[in-house]
PDB file of C-alpha atoms (C1' of nucleotides) in Angstrom:
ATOM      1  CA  UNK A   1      18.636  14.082  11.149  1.00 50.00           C
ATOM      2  CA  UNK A   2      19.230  10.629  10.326  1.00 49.00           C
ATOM      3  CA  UNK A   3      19.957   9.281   6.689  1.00 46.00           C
ATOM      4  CA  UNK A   4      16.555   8.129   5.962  1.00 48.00           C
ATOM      5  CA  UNK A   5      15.087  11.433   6.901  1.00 50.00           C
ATOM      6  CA  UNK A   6      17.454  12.672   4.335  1.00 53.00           C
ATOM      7  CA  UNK A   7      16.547  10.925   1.421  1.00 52.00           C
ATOM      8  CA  UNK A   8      13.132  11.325   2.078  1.00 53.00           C
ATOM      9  CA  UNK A   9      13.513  15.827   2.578  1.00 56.00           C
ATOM     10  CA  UNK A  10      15.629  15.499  -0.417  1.00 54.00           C
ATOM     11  CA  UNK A  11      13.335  13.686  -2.706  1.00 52.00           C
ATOM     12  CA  UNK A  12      10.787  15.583  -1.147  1.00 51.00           C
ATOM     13  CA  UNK A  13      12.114  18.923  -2.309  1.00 56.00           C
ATOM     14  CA  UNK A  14      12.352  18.330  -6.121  1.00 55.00           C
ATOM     15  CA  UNK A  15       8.669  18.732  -6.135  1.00 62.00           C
ATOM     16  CA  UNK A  16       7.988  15.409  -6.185  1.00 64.00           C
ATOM     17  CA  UNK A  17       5.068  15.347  -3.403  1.00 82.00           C
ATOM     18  CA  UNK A  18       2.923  16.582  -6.387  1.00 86.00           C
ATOM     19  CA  UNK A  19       3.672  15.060  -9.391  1.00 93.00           C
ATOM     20  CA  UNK A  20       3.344  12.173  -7.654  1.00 94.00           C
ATOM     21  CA  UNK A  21       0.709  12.756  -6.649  1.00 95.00           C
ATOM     22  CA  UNK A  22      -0.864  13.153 -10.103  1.00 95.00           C
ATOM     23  CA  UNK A  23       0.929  10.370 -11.170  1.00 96.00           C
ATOM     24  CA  UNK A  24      -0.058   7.913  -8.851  1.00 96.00           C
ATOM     25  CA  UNK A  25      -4.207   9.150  -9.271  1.00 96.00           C
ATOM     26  CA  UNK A  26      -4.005   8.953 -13.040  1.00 96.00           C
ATOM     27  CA  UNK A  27      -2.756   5.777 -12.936  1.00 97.00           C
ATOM     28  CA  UNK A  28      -5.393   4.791 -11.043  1.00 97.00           C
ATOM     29  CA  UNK A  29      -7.843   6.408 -13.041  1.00 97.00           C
ATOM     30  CA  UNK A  30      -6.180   4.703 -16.053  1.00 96.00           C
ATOM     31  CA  UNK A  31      -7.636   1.070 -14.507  1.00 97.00           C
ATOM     32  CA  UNK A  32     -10.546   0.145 -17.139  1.00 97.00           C
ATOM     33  CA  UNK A  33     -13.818  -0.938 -15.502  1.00 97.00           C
ATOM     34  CA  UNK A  34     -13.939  -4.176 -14.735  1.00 97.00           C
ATOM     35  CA  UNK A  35     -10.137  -4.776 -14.109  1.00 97.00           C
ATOM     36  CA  UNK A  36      -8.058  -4.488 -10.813  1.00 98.00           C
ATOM     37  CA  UNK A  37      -4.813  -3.055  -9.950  1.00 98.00           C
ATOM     38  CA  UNK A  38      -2.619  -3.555  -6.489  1.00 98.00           C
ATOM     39  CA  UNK A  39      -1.464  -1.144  -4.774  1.00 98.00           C
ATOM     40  CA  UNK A  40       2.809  -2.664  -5.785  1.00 97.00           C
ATOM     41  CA  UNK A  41       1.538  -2.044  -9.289  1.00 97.00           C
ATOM     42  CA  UNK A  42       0.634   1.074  -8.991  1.00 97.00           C
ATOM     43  CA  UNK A  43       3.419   2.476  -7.367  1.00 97.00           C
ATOM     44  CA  UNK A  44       5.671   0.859  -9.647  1.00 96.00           C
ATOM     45  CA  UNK A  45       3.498   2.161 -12.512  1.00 96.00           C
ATOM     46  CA  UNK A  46       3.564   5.812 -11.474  1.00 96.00           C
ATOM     47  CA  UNK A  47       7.328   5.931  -9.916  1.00 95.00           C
ATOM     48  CA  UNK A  48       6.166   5.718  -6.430  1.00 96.00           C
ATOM     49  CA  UNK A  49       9.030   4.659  -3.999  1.00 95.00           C
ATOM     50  CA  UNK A  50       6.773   2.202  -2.000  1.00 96.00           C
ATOM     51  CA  UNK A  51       3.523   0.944  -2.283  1.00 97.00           C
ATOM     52  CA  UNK A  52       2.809   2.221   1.357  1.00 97.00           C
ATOM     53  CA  UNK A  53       2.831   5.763  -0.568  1.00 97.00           C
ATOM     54  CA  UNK A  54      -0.047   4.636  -2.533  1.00 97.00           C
ATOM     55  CA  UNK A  55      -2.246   3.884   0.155  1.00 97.00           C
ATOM     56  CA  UNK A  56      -1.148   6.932   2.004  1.00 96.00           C
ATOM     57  CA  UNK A  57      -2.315   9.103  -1.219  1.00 96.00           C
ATOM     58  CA  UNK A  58      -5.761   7.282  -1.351  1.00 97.00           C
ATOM     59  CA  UNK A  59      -6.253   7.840   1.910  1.00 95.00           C
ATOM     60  CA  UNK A  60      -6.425  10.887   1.808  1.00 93.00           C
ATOM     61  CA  UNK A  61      -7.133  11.799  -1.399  1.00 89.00           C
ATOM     62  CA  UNK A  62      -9.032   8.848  -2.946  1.00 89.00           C
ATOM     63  CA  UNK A  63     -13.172  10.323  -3.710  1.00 90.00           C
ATOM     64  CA  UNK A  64     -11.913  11.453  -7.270  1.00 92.00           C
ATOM     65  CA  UNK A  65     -10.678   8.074  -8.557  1.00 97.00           C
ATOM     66  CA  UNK A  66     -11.601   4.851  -9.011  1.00 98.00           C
ATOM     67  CA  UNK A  67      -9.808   3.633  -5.798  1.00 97.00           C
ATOM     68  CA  UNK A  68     -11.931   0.096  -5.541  1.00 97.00           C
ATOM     69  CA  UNK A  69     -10.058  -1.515  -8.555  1.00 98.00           C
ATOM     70  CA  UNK A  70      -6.847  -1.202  -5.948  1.00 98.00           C
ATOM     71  CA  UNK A  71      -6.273  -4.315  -4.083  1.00 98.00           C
ATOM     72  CA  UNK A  72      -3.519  -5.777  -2.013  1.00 98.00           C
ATOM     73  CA  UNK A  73      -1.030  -8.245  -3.472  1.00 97.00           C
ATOM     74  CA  UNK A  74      -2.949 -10.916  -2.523  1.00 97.00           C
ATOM     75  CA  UNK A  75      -6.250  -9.982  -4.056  1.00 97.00           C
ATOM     76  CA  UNK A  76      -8.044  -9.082  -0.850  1.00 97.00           C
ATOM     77  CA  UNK A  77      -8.964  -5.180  -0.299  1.00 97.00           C
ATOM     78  CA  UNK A  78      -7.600  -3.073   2.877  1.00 96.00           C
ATOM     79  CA  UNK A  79      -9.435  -4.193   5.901  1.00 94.00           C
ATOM     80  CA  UNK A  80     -11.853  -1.535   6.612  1.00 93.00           C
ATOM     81  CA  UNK A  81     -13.370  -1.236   2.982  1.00 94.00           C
ATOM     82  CA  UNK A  82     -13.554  -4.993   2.458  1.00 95.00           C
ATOM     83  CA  UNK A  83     -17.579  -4.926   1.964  1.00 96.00           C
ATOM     84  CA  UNK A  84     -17.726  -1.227   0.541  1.00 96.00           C
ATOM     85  CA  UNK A  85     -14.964  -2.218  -2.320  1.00 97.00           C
ATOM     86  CA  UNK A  86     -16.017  -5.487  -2.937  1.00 97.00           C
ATOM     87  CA  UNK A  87     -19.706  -4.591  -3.504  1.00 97.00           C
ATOM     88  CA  UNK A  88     -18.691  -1.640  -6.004  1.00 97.00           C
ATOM     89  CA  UNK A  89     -16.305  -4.092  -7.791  1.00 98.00           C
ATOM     90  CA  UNK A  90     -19.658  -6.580  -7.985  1.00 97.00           C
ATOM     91  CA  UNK A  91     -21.444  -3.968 -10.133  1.00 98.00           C
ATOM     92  CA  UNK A  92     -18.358  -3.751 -12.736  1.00 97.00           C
ATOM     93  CA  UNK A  93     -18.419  -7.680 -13.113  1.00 97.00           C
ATOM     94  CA  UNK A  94     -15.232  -8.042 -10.774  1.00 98.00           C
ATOM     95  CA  UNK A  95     -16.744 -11.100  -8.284  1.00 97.00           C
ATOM     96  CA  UNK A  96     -14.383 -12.383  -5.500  1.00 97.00           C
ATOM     97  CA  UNK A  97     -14.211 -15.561  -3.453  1.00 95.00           C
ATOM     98  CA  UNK A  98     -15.092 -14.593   0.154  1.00 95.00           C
ATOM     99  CA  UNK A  99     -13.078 -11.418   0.124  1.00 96.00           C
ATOM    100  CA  UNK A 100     -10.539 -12.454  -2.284  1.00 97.00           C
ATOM    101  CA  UNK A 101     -10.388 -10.930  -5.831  1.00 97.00           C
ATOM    102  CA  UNK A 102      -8.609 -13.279  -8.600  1.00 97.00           C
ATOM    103  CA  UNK A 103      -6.460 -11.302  -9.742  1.00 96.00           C
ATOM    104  CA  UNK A 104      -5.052 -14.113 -12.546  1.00 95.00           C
ATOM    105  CA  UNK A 105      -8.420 -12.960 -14.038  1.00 96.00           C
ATOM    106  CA  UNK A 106      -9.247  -9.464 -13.560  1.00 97.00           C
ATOM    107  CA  UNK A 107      -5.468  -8.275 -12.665  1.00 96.00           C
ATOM    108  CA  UNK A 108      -4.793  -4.989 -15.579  1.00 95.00           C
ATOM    109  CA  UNK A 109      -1.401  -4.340 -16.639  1.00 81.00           C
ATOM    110  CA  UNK A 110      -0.306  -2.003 -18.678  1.00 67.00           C
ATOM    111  CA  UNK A 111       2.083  -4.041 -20.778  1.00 53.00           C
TER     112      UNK A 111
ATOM    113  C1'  DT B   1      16.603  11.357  18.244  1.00 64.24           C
ATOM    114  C1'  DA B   2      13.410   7.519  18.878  1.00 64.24           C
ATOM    115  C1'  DA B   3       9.166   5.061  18.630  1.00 64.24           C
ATOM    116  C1'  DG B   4       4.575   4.366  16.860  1.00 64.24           C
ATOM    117  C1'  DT B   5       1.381   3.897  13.016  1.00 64.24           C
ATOM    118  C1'  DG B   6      -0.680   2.954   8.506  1.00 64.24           C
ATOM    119  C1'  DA B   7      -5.845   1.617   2.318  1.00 64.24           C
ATOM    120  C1'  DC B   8       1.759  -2.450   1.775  1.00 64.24           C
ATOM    121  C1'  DC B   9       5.101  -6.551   0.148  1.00 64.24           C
ATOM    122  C1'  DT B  10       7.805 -10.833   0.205  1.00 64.24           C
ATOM    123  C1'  DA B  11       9.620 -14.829   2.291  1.00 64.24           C
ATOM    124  C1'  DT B  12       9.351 -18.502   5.478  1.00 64.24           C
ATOM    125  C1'  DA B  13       7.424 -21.788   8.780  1.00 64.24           C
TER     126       DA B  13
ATOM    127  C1'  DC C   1      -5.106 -21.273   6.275  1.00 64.24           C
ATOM    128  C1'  DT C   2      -2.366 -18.266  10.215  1.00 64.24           C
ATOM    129  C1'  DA C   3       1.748 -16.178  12.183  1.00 64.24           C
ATOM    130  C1'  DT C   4       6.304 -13.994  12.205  1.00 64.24           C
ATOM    131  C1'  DA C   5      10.009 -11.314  10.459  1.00 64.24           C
ATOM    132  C1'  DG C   6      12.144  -7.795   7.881  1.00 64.24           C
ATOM    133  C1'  DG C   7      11.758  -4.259   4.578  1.00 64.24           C
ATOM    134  C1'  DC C   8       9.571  -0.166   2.955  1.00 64.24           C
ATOM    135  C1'  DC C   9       8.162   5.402   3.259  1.00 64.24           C
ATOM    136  C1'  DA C  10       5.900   9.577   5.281  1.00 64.24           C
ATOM    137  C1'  DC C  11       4.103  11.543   9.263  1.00 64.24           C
ATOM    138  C1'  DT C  12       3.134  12.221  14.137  1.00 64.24           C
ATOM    139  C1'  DT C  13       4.230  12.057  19.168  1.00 64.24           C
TER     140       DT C  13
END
DNA sequence: TAAGTGACCTATA
DNA sequence: CTATAGGCCACTT
């Protein structure tokens, strides 16, 4: 087993899968209509040890959360929800530039 | 053990 | 704007 796997079965044992689980979701549940969050914020926000763990955790468990206010870094959404996301975001007020979100504007922090 | 694959990020050119 | 490059973590082959 090499020292990354290690880390990763260690952290992985002090029942973190779950918490962070929960974490992660009610952080994103936490976003207020209207406003956007990335996915670096997020996982930063609920502990997460890499953003790629967000998007992982949407995936596959994203229908009980608000996962449309979650963009990339750069304001656009993941590639495969672009029009889905973007249209749902439209309806809260949250308009983007081609497929670009400004996220100087609608960007939510929890300060 | 190694390599591939994501709802990712930052820096650089 | 695009394209690499390197880093990141969990999971699958």
């Amino acid at each position: 087993m090499s020292r990354r796997q290690n880390r990763a079965a260690a952290r992985r044992d002090v029942r973190m899968d779950e918490e962070l689980h929960e974490r992660v979701r009610d952080v994103i549940a936490s976003i207020p209509p209207g406003k956007v969050s990335t996915y670096g914020d997020i996982a930063a926000a609920a502990g997460a040890p890499s953003p790629r763990l967000v998007g992982r955790i949407l995936a596959e468990d994203g229908q009980d959360v608000p996962w449309h206010r979650v963009l990339r870094a750069n304001g656009t959404p993941a590639p495969h929800l672009v029009h889905r996301q973007l249209e749902l975001l439209r309806t809260e007020g949250v308009l983007a530039e081609g497929q670009r979100v400004d996220l100087r504007r609608y960007r939510w922090q929890a300060q």
